[in-house]
PDB file of C-alpha atoms in Angstrom:
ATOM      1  CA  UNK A  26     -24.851 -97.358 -36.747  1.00 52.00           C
ATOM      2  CA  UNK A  27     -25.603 -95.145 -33.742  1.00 57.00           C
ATOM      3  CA  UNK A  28     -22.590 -96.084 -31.964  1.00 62.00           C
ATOM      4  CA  UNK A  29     -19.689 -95.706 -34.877  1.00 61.00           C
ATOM      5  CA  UNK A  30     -21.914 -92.427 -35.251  1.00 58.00           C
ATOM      6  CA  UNK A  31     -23.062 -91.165 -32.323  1.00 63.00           C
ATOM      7  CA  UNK A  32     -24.860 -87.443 -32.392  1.00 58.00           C
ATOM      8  CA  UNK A  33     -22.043 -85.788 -31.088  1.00 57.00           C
ATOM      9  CA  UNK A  34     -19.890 -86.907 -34.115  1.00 54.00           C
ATOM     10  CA  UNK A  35     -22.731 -86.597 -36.412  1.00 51.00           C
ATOM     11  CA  UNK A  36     -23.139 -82.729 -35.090  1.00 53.00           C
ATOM     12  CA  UNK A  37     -19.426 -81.883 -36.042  1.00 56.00           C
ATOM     13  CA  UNK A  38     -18.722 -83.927 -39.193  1.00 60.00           C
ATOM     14  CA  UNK A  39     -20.150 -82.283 -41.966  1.00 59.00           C
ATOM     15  CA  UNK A  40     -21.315 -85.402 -44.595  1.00 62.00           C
ATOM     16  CA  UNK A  41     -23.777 -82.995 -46.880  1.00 66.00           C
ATOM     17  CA  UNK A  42     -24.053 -80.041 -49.206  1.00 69.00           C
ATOM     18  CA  UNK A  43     -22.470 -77.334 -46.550  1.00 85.00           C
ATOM     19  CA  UNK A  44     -19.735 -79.343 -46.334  1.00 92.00           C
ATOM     20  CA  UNK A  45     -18.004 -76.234 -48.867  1.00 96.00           C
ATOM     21  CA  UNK A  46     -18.550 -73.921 -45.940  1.00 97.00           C
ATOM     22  CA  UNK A  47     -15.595 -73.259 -44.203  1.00 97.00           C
ATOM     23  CA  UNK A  48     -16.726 -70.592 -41.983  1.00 97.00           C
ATOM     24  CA  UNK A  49     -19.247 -67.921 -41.692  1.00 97.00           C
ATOM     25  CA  UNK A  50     -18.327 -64.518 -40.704  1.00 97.00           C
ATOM     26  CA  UNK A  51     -21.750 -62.313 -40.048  1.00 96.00           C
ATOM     27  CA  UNK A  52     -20.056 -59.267 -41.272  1.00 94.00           C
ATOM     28  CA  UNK A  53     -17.369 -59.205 -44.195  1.00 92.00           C
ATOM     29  CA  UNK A  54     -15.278 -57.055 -42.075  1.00 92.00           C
ATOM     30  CA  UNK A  55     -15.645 -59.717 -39.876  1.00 96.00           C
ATOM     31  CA  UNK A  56     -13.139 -62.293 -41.790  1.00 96.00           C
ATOM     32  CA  UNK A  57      -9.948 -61.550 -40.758  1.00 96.00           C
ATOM     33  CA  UNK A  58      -7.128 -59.717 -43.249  1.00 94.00           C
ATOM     34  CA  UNK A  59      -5.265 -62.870 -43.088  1.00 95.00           C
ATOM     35  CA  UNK A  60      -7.775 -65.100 -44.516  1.00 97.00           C
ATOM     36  CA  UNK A  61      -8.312 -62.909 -47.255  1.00 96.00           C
ATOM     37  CA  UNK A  62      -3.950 -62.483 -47.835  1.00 95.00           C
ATOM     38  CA  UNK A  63      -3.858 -66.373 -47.164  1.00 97.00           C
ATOM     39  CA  UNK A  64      -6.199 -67.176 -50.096  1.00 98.00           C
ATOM     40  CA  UNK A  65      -4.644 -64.275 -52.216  1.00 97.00           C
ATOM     41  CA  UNK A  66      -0.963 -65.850 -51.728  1.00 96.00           C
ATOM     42  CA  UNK A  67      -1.951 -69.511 -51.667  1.00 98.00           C
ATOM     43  CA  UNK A  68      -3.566 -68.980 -55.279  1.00 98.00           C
ATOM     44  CA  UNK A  69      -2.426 -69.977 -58.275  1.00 98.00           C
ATOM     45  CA  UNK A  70      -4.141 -70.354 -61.728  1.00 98.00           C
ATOM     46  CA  UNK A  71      -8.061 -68.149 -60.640  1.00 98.00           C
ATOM     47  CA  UNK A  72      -8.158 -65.052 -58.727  1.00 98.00           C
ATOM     48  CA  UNK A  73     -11.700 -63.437 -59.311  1.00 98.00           C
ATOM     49  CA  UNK A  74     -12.757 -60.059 -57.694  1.00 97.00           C
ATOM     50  CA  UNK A  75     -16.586 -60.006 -58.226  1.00 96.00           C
ATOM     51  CA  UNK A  76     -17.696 -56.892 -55.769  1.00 93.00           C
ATOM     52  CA  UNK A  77     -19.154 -53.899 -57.207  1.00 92.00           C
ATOM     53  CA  UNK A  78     -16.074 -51.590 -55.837  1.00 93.00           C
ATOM     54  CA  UNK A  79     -13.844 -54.044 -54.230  1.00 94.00           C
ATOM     55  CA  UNK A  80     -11.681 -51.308 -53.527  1.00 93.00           C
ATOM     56  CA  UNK A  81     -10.577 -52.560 -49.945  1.00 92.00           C
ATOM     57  CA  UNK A  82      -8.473 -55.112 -51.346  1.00 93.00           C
ATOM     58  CA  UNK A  83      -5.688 -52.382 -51.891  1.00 93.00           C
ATOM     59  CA  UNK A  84      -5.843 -51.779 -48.473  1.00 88.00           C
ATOM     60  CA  UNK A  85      -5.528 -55.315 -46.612  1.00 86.00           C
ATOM     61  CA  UNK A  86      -1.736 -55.840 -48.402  1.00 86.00           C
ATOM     62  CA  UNK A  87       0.868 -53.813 -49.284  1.00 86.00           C
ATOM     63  CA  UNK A  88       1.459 -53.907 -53.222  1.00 90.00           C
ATOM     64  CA  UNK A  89      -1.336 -56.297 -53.823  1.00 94.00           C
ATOM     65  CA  UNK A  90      -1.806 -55.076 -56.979  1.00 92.00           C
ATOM     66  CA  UNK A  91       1.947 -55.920 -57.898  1.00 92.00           C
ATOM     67  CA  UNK A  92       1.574 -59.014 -56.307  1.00 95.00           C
ATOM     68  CA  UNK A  93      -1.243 -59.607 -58.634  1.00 96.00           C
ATOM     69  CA  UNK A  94       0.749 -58.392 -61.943  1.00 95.00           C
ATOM     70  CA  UNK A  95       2.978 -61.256 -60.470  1.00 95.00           C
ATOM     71  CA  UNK A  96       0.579 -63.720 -60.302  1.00 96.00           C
ATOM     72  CA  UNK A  97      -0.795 -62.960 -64.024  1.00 96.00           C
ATOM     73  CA  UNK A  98       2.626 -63.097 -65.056  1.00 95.00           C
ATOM     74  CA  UNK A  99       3.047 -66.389 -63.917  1.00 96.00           C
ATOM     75  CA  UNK A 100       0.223 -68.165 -65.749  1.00 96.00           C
ATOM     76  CA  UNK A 101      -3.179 -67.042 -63.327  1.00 97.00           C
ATOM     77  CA  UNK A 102      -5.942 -65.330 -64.402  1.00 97.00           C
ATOM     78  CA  UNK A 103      -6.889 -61.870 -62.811  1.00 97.00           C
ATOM     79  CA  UNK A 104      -9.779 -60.113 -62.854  1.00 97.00           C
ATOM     80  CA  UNK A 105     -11.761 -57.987 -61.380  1.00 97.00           C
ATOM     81  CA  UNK A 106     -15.638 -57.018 -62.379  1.00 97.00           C
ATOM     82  CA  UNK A 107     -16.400 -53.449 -61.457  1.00 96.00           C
ATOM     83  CA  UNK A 108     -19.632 -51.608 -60.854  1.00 94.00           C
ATOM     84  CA  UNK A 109     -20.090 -49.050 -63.887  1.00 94.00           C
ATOM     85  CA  UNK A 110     -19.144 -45.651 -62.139  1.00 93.00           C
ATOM     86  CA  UNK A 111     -21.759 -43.381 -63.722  1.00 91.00           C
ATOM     87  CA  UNK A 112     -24.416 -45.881 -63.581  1.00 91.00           C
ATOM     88  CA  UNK A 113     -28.311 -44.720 -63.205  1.00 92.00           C
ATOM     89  CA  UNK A 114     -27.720 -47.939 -61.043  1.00 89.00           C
ATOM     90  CA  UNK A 115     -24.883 -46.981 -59.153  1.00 89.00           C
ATOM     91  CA  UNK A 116     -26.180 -43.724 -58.516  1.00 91.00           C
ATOM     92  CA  UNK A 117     -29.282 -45.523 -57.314  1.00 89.00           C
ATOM     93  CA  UNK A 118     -27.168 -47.628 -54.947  1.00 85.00           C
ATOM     94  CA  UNK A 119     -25.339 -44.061 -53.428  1.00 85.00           C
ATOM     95  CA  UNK A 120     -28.703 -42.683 -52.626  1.00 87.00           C
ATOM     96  CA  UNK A 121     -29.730 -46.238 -50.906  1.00 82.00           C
ATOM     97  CA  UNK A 122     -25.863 -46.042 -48.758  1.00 79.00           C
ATOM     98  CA  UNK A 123     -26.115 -42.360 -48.390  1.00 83.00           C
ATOM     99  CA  UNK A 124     -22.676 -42.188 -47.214  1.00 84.00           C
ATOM    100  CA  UNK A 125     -19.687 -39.561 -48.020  1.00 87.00           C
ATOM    101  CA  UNK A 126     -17.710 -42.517 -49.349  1.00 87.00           C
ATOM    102  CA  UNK A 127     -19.516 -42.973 -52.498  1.00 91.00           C
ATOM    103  CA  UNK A 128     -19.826 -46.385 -54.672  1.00 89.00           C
ATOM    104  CA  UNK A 129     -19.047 -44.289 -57.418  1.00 94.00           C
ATOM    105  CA  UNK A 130     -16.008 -43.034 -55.756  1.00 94.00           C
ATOM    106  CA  UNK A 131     -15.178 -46.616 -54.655  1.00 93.00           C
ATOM    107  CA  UNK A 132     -14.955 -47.945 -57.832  1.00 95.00           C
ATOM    108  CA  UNK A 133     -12.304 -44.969 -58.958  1.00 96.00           C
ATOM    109  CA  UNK A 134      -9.864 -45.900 -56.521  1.00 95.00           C
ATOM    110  CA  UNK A 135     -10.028 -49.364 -57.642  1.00 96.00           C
ATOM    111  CA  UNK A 136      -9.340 -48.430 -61.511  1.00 96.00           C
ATOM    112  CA  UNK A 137      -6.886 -46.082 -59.974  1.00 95.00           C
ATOM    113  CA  UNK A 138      -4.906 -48.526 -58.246  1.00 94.00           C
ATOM    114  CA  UNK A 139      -5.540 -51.281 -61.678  1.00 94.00           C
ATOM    115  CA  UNK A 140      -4.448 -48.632 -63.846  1.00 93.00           C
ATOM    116  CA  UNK A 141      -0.726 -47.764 -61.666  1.00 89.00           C
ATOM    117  CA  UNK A 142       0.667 -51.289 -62.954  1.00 84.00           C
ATOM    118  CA  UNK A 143      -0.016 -51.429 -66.990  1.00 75.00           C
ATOM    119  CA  UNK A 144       0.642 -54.168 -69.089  1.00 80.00           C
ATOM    120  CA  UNK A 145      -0.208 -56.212 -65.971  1.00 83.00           C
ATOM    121  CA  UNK A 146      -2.691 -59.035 -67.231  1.00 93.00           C
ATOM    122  CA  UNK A 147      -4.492 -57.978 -65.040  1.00 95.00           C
ATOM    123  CA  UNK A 148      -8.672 -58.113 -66.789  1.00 95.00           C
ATOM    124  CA  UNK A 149     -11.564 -55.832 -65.468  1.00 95.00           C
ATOM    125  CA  UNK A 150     -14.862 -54.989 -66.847  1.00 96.00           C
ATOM    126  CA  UNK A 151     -17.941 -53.689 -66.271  1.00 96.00           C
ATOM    127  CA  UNK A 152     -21.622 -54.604 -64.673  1.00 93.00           C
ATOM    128  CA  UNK A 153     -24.292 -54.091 -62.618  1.00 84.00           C
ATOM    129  CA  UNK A 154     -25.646 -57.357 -62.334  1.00 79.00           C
ATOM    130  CA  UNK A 155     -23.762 -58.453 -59.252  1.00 76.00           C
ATOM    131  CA  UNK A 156     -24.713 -55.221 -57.135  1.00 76.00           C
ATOM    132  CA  UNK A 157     -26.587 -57.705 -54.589  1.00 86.00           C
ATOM    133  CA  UNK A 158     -24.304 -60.103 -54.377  1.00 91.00           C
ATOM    134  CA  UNK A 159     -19.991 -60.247 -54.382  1.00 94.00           C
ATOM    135  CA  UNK A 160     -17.919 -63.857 -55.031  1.00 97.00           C
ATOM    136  CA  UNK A 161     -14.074 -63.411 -54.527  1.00 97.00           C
ATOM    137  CA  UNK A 162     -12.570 -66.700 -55.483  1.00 98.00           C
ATOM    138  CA  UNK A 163      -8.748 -67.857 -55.561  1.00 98.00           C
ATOM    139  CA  UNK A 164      -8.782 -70.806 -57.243  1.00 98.00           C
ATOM    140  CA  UNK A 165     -10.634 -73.466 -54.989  1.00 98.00           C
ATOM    141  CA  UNK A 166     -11.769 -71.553 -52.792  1.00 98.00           C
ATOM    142  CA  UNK A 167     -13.983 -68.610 -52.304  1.00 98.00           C
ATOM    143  CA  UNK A 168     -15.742 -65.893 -50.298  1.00 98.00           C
ATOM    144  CA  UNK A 169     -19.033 -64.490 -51.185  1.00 97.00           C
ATOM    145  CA  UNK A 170     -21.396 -61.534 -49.751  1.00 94.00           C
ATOM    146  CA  UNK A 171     -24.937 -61.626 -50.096  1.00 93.00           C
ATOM    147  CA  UNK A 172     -25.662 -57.656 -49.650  1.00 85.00           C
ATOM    148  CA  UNK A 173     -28.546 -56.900 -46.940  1.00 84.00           C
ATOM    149  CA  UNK A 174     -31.166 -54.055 -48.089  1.00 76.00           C
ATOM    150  CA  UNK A 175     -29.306 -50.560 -47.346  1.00 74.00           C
ATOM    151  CA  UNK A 176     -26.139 -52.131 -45.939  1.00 70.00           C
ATOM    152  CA  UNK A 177     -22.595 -51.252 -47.308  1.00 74.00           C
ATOM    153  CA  UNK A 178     -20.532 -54.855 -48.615  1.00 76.00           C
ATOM    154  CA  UNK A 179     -18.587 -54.606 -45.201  1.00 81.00           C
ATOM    155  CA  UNK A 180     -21.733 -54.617 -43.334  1.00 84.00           C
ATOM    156  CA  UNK A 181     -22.962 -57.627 -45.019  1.00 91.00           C
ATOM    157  CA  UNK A 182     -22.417 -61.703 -44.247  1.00 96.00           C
ATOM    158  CA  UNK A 183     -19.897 -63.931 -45.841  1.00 96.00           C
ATOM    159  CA  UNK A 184     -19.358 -66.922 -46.411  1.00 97.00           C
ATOM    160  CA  UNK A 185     -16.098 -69.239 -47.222  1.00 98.00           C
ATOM    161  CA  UNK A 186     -16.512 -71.548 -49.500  1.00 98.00           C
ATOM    162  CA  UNK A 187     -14.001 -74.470 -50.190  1.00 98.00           C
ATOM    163  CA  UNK A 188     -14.975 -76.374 -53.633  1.00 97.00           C
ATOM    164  CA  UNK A 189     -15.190 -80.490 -52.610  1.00 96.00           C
ATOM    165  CA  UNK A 190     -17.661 -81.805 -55.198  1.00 94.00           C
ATOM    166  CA  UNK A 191     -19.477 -81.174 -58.283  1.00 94.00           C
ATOM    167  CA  UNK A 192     -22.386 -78.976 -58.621  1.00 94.00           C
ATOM    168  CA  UNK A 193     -22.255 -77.562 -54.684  1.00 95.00           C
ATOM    169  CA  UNK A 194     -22.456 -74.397 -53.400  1.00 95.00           C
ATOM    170  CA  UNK A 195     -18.697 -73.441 -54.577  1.00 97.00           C
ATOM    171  CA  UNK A 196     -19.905 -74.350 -58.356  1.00 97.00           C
ATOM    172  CA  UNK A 197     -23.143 -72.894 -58.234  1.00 96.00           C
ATOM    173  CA  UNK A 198     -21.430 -69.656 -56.586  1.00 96.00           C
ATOM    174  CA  UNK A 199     -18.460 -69.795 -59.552  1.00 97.00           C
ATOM    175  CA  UNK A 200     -21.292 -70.440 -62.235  1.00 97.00           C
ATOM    176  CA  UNK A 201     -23.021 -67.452 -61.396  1.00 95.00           C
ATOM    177  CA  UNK A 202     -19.781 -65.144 -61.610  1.00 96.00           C
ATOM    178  CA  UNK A 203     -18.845 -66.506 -64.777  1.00 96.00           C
ATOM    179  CA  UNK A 204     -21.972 -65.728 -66.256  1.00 95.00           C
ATOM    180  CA  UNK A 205     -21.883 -61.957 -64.685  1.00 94.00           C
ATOM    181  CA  UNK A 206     -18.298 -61.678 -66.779  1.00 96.00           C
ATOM    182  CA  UNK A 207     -19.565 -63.255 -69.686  1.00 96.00           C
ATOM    183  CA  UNK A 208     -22.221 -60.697 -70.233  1.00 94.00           C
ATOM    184  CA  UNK A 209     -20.697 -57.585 -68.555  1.00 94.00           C
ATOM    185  CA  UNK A 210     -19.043 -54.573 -70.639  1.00 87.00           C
ATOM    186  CA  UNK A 211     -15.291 -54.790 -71.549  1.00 85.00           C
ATOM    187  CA  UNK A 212     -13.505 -51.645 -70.249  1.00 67.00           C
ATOM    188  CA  UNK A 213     -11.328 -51.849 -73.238  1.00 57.00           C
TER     189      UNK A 213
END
C-alpha cells in the first residue's frame, strides 16, 4: 500500500472530512473579489447571504443587486439575513468594533441597496443569532467566517467550502444557516 500511496501523495490528496475545503484565506478580505463574483455568477438555484451587514457585496460587482433580481427571476432563491439595526445586540457589537463605520450603519446600506430593485424576489430578514459567525453559499458551494473576539467580518478567517458528501462540513455549515432563517424575524 505504501508504494501506490506513498506520503507525498497521501500529504496532497485529501481522502477525509476536509476534503470540502477548498481553500483557506486567514482574513476574509483575503479571498480575492473574483472568487466571490465567480461563485455569485456560476450559481444557479441557492444564493444565501448569512453576515450580519454583508454590505460589501455591493461593492465587489457592479449591479450585483440587479444581477441578483436576475437570478431570482430565473428560478434561484435569494436571500439575505441581516443583523437587526437597532438591536441592544447590535449596539453591543458597535461598542465591541468601536469604529466610525458602524454595524448599524452597515446594515442600512445593505437594505438601501435591497430596497433600489423592488419586486425583485429578492428575501431578507432579520437576526442576531449569526453575529459570530457568517455562511455565504451559492448553491454547492460556500464561504463562511468564524468572527474573532473584537475583530470586524473582514478581519476574520474564511473558509471555502465545496459540498462532496453527506453530513460534512458544507451540510453542517448549510444546516446551521437554515436554522438561523427559520427562526429569524421577517422584515415584511
Amino acid at each position: 500500500m505504501e508504494q501506490l500511496w506513498p506520503d507525498s501523495v497521501k500529504s496532497a490528496v485529501k481522502l477525509g472530512p476536509d476534503r470540502e475545503i477548498v481553500s483557506v484565506y486567514p482574513y476574509r478580505a483575503a479571498c480575492p473579489t473574483s472568487v466571490w463574483v465567480k461563485l455569485l455568477d456560476d450559481a444557479q438555484k441557492e444564493i444565501y447571504y448569512g453576515g450580519y451587514t454583508n454590505y460589501f457585496i455591493f461593492q465587489q460587482r457592479p449591479r450585483v443587486t440587479q444581477l441578483l433580481s436576475g437570478k431570482a427571476a430565473d428560478g434561484a432563491r435569494v436571500r439575505f439575513l441581516l443583523g437587526t439595526p437597532d438591536s441592544d445586540t447590535t449596539r453591543a457589537r458597535e461598542a465591541v468594533e468601536d469604529v466610525a463605520f458602524t454595524i448599524s450603519t452597515r446594515i442600512r446600506i445593505t437594505l438601501d441597496e435591497l430596497a433600489r430593485v423592488p419586486d425583485s424576489g429578492i428575501e431578507h430578514r432579520f437576526s442576531e443569532g449569526h453575529l459570530p459567525l457568517s455562511v455565504f453559499r451559492f448553491d454547492e458551494q460556500m464561504l463562511v467566517t468564524p468572527h474573532l473576539h473584537g475583530l470586524v467580518g473582514h478581519d476574520s478567517p474564511t473558509l471555502h467550502l465545496r459540498r462532496l458528501q453527506s453530513d460534512g462540513l458544507f451540510d453542517r455549515f448549510a444546516t446551521h444557516a437554515e436554522a438561523l432563517w427559520d427562526e429569524a424575524e421577517s422584515s415584511e
